[in-house]
mmCIF file of C-alpha atoms in Angstrom:
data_model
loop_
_atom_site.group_PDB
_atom_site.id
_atom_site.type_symbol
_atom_site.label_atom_id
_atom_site.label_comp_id
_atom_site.label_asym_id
_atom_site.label_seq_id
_atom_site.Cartn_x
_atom_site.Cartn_y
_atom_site.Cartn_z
ATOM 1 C CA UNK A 1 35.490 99.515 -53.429
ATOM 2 C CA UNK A 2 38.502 101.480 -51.623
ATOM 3 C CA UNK A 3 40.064 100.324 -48.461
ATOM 4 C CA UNK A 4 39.893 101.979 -45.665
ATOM 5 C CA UNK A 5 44.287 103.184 -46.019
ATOM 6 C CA UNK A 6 43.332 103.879 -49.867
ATOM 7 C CA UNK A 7 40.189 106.176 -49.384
ATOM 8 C CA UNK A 8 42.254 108.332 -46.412
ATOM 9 C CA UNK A 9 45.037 108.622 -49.118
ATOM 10 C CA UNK A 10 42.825 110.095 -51.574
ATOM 11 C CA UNK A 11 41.450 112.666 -49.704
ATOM 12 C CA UNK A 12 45.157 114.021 -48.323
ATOM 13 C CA UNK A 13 45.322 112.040 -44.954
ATOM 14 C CA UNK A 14 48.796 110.138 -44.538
ATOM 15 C CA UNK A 15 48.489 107.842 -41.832
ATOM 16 C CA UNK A 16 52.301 107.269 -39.915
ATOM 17 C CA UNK A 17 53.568 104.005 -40.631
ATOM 18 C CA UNK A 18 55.251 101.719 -37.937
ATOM 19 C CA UNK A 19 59.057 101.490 -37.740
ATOM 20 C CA UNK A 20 58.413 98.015 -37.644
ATOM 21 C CA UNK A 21 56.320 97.844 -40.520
ATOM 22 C CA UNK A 22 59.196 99.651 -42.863
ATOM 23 C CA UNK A 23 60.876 97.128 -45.149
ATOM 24 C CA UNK A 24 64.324 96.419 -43.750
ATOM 25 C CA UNK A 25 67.265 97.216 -45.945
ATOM 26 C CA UNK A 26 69.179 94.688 -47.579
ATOM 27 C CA UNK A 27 72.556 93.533 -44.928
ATOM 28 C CA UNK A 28 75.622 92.402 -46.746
ATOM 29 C CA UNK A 29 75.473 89.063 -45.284
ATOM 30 C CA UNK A 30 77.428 86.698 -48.167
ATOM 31 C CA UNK A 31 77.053 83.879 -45.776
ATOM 32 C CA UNK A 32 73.291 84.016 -44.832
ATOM 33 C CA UNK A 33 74.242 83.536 -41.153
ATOM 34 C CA UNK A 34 71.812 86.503 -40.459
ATOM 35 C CA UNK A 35 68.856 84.239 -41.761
ATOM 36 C CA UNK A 36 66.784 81.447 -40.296
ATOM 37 C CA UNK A 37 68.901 78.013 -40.489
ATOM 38 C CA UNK A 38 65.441 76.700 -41.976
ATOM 39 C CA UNK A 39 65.755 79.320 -44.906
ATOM 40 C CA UNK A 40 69.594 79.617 -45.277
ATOM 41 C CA UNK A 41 70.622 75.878 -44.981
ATOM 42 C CA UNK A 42 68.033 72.956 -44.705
ATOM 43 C CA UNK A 43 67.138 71.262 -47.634
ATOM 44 C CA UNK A 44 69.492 73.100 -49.742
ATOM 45 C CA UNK A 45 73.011 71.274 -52.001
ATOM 46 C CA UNK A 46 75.725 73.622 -51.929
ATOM 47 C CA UNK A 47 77.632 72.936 -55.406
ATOM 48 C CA UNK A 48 81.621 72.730 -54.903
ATOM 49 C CA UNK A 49 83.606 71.986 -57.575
ATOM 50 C CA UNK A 50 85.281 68.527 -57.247
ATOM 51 C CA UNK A 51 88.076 68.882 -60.238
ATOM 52 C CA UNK A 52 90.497 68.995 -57.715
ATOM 53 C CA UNK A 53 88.516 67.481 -54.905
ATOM 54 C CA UNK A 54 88.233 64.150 -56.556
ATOM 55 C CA UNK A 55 91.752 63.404 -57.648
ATOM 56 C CA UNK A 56 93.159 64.211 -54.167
ATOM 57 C CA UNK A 57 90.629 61.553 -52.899
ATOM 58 C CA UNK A 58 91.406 58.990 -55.390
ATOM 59 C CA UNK A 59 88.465 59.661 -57.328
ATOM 60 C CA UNK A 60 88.304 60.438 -61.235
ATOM 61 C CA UNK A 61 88.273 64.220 -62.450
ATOM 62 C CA UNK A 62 85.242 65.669 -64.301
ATOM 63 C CA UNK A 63 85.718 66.339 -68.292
ATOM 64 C CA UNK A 64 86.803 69.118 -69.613
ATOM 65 C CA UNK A 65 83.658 71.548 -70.214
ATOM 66 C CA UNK A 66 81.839 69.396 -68.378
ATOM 67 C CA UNK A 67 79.357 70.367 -65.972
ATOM 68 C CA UNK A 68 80.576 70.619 -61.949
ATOM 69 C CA UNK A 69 79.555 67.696 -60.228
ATOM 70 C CA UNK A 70 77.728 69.383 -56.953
ATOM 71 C CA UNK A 71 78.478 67.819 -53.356
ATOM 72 C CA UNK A 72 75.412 67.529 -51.162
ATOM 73 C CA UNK A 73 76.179 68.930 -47.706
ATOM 74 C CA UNK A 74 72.776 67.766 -44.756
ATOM 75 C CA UNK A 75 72.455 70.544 -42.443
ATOM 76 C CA UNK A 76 73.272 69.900 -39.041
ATOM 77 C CA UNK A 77 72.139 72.148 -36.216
ATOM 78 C CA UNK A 78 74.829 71.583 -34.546
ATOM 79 C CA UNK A 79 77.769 72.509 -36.880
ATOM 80 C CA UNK A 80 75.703 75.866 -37.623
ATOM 81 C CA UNK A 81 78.053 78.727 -36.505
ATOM 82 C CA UNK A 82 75.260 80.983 -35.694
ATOM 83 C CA UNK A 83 73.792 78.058 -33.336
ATOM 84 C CA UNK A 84 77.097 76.624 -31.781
ATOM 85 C CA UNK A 85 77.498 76.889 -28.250
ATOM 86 C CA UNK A 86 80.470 75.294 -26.367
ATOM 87 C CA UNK A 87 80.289 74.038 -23.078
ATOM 88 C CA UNK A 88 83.323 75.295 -20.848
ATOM 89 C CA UNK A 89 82.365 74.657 -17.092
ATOM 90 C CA UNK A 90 86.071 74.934 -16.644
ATOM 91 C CA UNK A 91 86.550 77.877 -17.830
ATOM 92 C CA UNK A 92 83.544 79.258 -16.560
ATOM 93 C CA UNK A 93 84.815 78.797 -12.859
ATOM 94 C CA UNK A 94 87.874 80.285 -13.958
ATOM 95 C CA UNK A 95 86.300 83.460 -14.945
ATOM 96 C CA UNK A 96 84.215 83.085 -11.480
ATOM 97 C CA UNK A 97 87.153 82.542 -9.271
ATOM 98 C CA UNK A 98 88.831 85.711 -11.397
ATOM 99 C CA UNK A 99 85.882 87.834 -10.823
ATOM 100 C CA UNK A 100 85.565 87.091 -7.269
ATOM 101 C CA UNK A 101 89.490 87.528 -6.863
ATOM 102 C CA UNK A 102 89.512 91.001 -8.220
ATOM 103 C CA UNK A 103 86.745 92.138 -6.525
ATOM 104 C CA UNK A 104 88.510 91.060 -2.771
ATOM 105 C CA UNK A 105 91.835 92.677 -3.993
ATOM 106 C CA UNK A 106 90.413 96.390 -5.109
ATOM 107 C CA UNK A 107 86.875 96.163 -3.246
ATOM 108 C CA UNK A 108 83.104 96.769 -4.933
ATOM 109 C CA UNK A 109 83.728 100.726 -5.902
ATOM 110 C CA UNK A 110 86.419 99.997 -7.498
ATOM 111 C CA UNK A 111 85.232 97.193 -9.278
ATOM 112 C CA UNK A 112 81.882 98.789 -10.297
ATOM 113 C CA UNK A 113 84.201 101.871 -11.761
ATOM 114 C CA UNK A 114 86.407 99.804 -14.016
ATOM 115 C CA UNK A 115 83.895 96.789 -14.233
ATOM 116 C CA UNK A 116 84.029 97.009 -18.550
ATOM 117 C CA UNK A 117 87.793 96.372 -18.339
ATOM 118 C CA UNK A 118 87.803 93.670 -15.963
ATOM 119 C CA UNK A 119 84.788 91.622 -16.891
ATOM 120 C CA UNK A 120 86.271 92.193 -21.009
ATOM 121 C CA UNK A 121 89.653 91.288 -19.457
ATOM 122 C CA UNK A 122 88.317 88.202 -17.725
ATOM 123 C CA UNK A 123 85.756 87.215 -20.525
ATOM 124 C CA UNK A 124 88.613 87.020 -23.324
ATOM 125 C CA UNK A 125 90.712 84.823 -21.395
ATOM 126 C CA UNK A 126 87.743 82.720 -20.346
ATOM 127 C CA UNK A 127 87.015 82.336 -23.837
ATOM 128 C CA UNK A 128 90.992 81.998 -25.420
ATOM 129 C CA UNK A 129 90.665 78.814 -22.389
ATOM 130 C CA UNK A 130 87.012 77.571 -23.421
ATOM 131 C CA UNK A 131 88.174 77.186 -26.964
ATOM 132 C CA UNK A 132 90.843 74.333 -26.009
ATOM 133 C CA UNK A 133 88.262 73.104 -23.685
ATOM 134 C CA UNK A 134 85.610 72.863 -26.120
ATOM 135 C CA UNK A 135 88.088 71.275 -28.803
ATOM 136 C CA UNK A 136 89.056 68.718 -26.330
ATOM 137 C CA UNK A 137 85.999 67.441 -24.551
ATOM 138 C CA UNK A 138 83.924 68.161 -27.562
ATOM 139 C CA UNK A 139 85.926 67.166 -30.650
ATOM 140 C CA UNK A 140 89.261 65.248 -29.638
ATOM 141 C CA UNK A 141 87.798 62.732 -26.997
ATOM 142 C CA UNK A 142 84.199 62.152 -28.786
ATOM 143 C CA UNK A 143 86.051 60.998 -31.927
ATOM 144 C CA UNK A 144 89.055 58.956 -30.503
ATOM 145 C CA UNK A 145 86.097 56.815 -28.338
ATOM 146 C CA UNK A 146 84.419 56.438 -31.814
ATOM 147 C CA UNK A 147 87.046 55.646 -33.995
ATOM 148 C CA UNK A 148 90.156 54.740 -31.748
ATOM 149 C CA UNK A 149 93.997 55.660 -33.168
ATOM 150 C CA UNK A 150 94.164 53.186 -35.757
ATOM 151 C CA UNK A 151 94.102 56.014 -38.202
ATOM 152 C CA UNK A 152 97.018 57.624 -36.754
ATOM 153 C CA UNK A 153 99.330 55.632 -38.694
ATOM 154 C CA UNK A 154 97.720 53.175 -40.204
ATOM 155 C CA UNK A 155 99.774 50.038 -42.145
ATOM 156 C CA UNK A 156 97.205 50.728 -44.886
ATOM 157 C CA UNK A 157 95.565 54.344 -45.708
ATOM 158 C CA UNK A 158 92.445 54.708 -46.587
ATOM 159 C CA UNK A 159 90.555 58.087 -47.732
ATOM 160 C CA UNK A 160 88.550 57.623 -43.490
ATOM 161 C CA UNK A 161 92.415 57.335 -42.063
ATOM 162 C CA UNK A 162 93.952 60.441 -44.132
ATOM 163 C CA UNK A 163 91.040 62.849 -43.689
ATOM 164 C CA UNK A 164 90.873 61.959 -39.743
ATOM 165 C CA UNK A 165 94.065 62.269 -39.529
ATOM 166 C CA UNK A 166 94.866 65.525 -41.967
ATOM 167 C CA UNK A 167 91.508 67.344 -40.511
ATOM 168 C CA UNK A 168 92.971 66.448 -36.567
ATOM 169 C CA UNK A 169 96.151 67.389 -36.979
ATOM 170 C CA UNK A 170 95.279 71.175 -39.301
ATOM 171 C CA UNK A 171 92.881 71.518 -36.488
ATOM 172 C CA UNK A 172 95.089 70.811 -33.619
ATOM 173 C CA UNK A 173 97.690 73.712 -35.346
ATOM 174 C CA UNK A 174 94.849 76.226 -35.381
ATOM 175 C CA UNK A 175 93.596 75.858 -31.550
ATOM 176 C CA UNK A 176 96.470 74.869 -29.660
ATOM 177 C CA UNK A 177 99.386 77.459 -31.097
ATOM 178 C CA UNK A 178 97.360 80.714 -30.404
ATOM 179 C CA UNK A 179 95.514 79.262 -26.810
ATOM 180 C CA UNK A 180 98.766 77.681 -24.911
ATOM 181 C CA UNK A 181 100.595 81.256 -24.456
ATOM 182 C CA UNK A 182 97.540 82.344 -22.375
ATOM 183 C CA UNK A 183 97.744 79.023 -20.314
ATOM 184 C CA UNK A 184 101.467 79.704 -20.015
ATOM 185 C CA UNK A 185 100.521 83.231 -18.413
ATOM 186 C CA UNK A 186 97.907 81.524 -15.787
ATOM 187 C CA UNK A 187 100.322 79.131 -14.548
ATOM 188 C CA UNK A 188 103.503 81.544 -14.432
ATOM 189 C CA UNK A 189 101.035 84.021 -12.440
ATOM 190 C CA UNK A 190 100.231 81.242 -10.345
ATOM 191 C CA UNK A 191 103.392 80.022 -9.596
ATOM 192 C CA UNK A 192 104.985 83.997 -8.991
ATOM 193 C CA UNK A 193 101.917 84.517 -6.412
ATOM 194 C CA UNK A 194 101.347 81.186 -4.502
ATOM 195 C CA UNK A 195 104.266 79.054 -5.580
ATOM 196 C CA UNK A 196 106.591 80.758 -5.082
ATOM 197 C CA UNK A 197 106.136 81.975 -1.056
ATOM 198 C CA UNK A 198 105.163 78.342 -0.571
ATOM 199 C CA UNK A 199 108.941 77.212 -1.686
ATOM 200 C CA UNK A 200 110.491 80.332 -0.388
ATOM 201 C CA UNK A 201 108.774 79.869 3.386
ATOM 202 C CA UNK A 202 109.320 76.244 3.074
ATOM 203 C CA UNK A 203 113.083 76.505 2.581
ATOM 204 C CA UNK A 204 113.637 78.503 5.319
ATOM 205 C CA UNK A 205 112.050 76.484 7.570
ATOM 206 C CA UNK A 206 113.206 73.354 6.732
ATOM 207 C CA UNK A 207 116.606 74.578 6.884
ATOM 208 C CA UNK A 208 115.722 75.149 10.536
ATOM 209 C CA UNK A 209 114.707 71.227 10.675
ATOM 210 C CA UNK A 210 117.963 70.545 9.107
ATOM 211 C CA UNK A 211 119.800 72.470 11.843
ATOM 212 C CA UNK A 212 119.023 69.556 14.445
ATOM 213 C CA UNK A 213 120.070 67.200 12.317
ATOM 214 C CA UNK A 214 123.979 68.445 12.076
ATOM 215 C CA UNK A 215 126.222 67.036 14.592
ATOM 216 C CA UNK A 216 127.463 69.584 17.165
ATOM 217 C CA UNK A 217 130.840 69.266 16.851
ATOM 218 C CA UNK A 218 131.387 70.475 13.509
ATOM 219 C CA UNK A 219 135.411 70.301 11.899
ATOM 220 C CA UNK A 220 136.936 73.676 11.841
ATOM 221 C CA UNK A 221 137.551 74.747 8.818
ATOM 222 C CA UNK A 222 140.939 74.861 7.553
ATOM 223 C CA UNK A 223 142.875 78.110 8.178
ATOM 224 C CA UNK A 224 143.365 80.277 4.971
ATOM 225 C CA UNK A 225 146.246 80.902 3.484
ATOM 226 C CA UNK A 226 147.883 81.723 -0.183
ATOM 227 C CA UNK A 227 147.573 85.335 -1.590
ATOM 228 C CA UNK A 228 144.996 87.509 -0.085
ATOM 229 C CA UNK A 229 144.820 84.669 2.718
ATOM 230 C CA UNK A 230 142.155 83.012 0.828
ATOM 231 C CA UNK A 231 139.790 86.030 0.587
ATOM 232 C CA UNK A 232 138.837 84.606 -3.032
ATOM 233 C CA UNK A 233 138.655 81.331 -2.097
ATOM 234 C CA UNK A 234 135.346 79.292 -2.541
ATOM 235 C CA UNK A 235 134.210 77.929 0.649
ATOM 236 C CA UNK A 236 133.692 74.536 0.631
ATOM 237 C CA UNK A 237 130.262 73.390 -0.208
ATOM 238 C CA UNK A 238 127.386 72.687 2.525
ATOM 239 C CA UNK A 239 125.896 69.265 2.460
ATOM 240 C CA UNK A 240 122.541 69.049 4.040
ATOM 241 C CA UNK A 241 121.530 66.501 5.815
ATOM 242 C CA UNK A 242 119.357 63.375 4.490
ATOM 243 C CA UNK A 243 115.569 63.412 4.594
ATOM 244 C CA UNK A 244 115.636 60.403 7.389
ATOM 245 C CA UNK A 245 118.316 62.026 9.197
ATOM 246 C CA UNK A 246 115.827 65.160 9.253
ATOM 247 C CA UNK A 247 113.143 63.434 10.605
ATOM 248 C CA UNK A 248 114.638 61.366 12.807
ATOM 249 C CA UNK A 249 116.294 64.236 14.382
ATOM 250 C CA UNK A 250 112.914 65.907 14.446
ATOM 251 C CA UNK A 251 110.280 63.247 15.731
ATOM 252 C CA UNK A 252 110.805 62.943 19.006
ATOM 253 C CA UNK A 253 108.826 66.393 19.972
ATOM 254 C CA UNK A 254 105.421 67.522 18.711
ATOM 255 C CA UNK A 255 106.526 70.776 17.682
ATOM 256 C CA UNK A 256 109.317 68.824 15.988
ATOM 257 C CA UNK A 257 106.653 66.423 13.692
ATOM 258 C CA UNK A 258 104.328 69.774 13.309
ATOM 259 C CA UNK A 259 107.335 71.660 11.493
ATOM 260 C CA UNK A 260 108.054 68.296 9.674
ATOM 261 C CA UNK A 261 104.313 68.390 8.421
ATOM 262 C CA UNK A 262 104.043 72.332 8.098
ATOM 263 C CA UNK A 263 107.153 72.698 6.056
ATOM 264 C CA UNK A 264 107.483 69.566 4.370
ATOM 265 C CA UNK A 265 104.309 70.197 2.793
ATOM 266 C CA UNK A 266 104.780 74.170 2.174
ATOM 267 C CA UNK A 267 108.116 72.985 0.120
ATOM 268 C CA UNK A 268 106.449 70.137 -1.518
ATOM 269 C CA UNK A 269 103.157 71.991 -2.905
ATOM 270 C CA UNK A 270 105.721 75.084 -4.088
ATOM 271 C CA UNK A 271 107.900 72.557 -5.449
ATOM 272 C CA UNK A 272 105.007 71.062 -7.457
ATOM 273 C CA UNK A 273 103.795 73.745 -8.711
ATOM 274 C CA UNK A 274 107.577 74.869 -9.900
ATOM 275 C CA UNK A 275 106.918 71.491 -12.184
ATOM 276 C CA UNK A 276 103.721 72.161 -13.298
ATOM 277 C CA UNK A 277 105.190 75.618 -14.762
ATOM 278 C CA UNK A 278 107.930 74.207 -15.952
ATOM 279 C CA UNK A 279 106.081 71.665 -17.810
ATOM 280 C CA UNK A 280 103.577 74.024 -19.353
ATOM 281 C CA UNK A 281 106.414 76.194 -20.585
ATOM 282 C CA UNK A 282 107.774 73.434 -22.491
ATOM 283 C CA UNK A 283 104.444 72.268 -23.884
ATOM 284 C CA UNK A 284 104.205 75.921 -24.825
ATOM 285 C CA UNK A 285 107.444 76.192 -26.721
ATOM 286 C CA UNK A 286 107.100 72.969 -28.410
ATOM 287 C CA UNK A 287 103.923 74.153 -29.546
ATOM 288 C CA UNK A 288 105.197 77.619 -30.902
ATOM 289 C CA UNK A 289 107.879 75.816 -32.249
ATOM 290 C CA UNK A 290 107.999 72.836 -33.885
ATOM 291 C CA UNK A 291 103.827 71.606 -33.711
ATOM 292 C CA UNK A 292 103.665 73.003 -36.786
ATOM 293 C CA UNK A 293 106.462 71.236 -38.191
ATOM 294 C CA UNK A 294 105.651 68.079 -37.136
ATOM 295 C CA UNK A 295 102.130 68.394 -38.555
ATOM 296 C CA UNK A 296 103.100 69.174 -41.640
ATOM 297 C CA UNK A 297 105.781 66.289 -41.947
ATOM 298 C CA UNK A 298 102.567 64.066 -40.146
ATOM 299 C CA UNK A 299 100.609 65.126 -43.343
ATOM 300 C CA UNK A 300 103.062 64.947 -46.199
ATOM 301 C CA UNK A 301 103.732 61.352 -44.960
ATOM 302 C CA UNK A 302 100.189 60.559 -44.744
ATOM 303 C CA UNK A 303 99.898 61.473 -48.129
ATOM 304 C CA UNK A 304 102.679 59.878 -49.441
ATOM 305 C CA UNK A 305 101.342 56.601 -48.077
ATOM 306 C CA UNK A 306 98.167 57.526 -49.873
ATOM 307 C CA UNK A 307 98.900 58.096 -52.807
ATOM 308 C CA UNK A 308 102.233 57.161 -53.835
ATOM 309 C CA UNK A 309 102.636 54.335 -51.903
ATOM 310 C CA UNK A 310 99.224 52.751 -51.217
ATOM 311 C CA UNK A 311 100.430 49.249 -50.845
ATOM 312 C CA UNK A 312 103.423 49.947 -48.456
ATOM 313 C CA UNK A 313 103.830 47.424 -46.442
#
């Protein structure tokens, strides 16, 4: 007996099939990340040869014409690239704060009109900062509580020590020399914007403070004389006055101790966050510069001590 879809075929009726129901096409998808984790990893061994696995490790290599010995990776959910999701609460206040920043400088219209370039703006660099985030609260700090630094530089290597300490430090090269320019352009930003006026504002104002401190009768200064009466002369240089000479000259009024508190502490935060740039400028070019050098002398010594020298000391 016919179907029901086989007898209206017979007699010239097509029925429509569902775009749903249409076979999909074949994706070119070499690393099955497209499929089900269920289907593309559980329960499956992923052969990798381990000729030149083995003796690296200290192991033995396989025969010539010998068969591959196959290395028998679990599946872990979380170590699936389709499934990984970092948490950045960091960076996702950062991207907040930026957001609500642009929108008080150029106003809602403006924002709505080029709202594609900001938010794609604002959603790279909140990602370029979530990745050293993620790699520090989620990798770095998880693993040193677990295992400590004893395989840093151990006084004997094992294969534990060198592949912490190879895998950290090839890791480390990857995130941290591509992610510290953008945290060099934050900070510089900062500094130019709010630093900056802080220090400048300070000065002046504490130069005022300084101004009650000076004596009254000041020396004259010596008449010029020599060629061009001294016009090219350096004048002599202005010593300011000590911090307790500043405030002592300044705490006997209240508006005295209020510029003491206002400007002191305009100079100090602008002064602090001249460090902090400073500082992340040279973490920056020591990164760019010579991390990668000293990881790769960190891992050729490692594996000197590994294998060439495996009872040193």
């Amino acid at each position: 007996m016919l179907g029901p879809a086989m007898a209206l075929n017979t007699i010239g009726i097509t029925i429509p099939v569902s775009p749903r129901a249409r076979a999909v096409e074949p994706v070119f998808d070499p690393l099955k990340l497209s499929q089900p984790a269920s289907s593309a990893f559980a329960c499956k061994h992923v052969k990798l040869s381990t000729s030149l696995l083995l003796p690296l490790l200290g192991g033995t290599a396989a025969p010539a014409g010998a068969a591959a010995q196959p290395i028998n990776l679990i599946y872990d959910s979380t170590l699936d690239p389709s499934l990984f999701q970092p948490v950045c609460p960091a960076s996702d206040n950062f991207y907040r704060f930026g957001q609500a920043l642009v929108v008080g400088l150029v106003g809602n219209d403006n924002y709505k009109e080029f709202a594609p370039l900001i938010a794609g703006g604002l959603l790279r660099v909140r990602l370029e900062l979530c990745v050293v985030e993620s790699f520090v609260y989620e990798a770095i700090i998880p693993f040193i509580r677990e295992k400590g630094l004893s395989w840093v530089l151990p006084w004997h290597e094992t294969v534990e020590t060198f592949l912490a300490g190879v895998i950290f430090a090839v890791a480390s090269n990857f995130i941290l020399i591509g992610s510290t320019k953008i945290v060099t352009v934050i900070f510089t930003y900062g500094d130019v914007f709010f630093g900056f006026p802080l220090r400048l504002t300070g000065e002046l104002g504490w130069r005022s403070l300084e101004k009650n401190a000076e004596p009254m009768d000041q020396p004259a200064p010596p008449p010029k004389g020599g060629l061009f009466r001294g016009f090219f002369r350096k004048s002599p240089k202005r010593e300011p006055p000590s911090l307790e000479e500043v405030i002592k000259a300044n705490d006997d009024t209240a508006v005295g101790v209020a510029g003491l508190a206002v400007w002191g502490g305009m100079r100090l935060v602008g002064e602090a966050s001249k460090s902090v740039r400073i500082g992340v400028e040279f973490l920056d070019v020591f990164v760019g510069r010579y991390l990668l050098l000293t990881t790769v002398a960190y891992v050729g010594l490692k594996f000197v001590h590994f294998k060439l020298l495996p009872d040193f000391p």
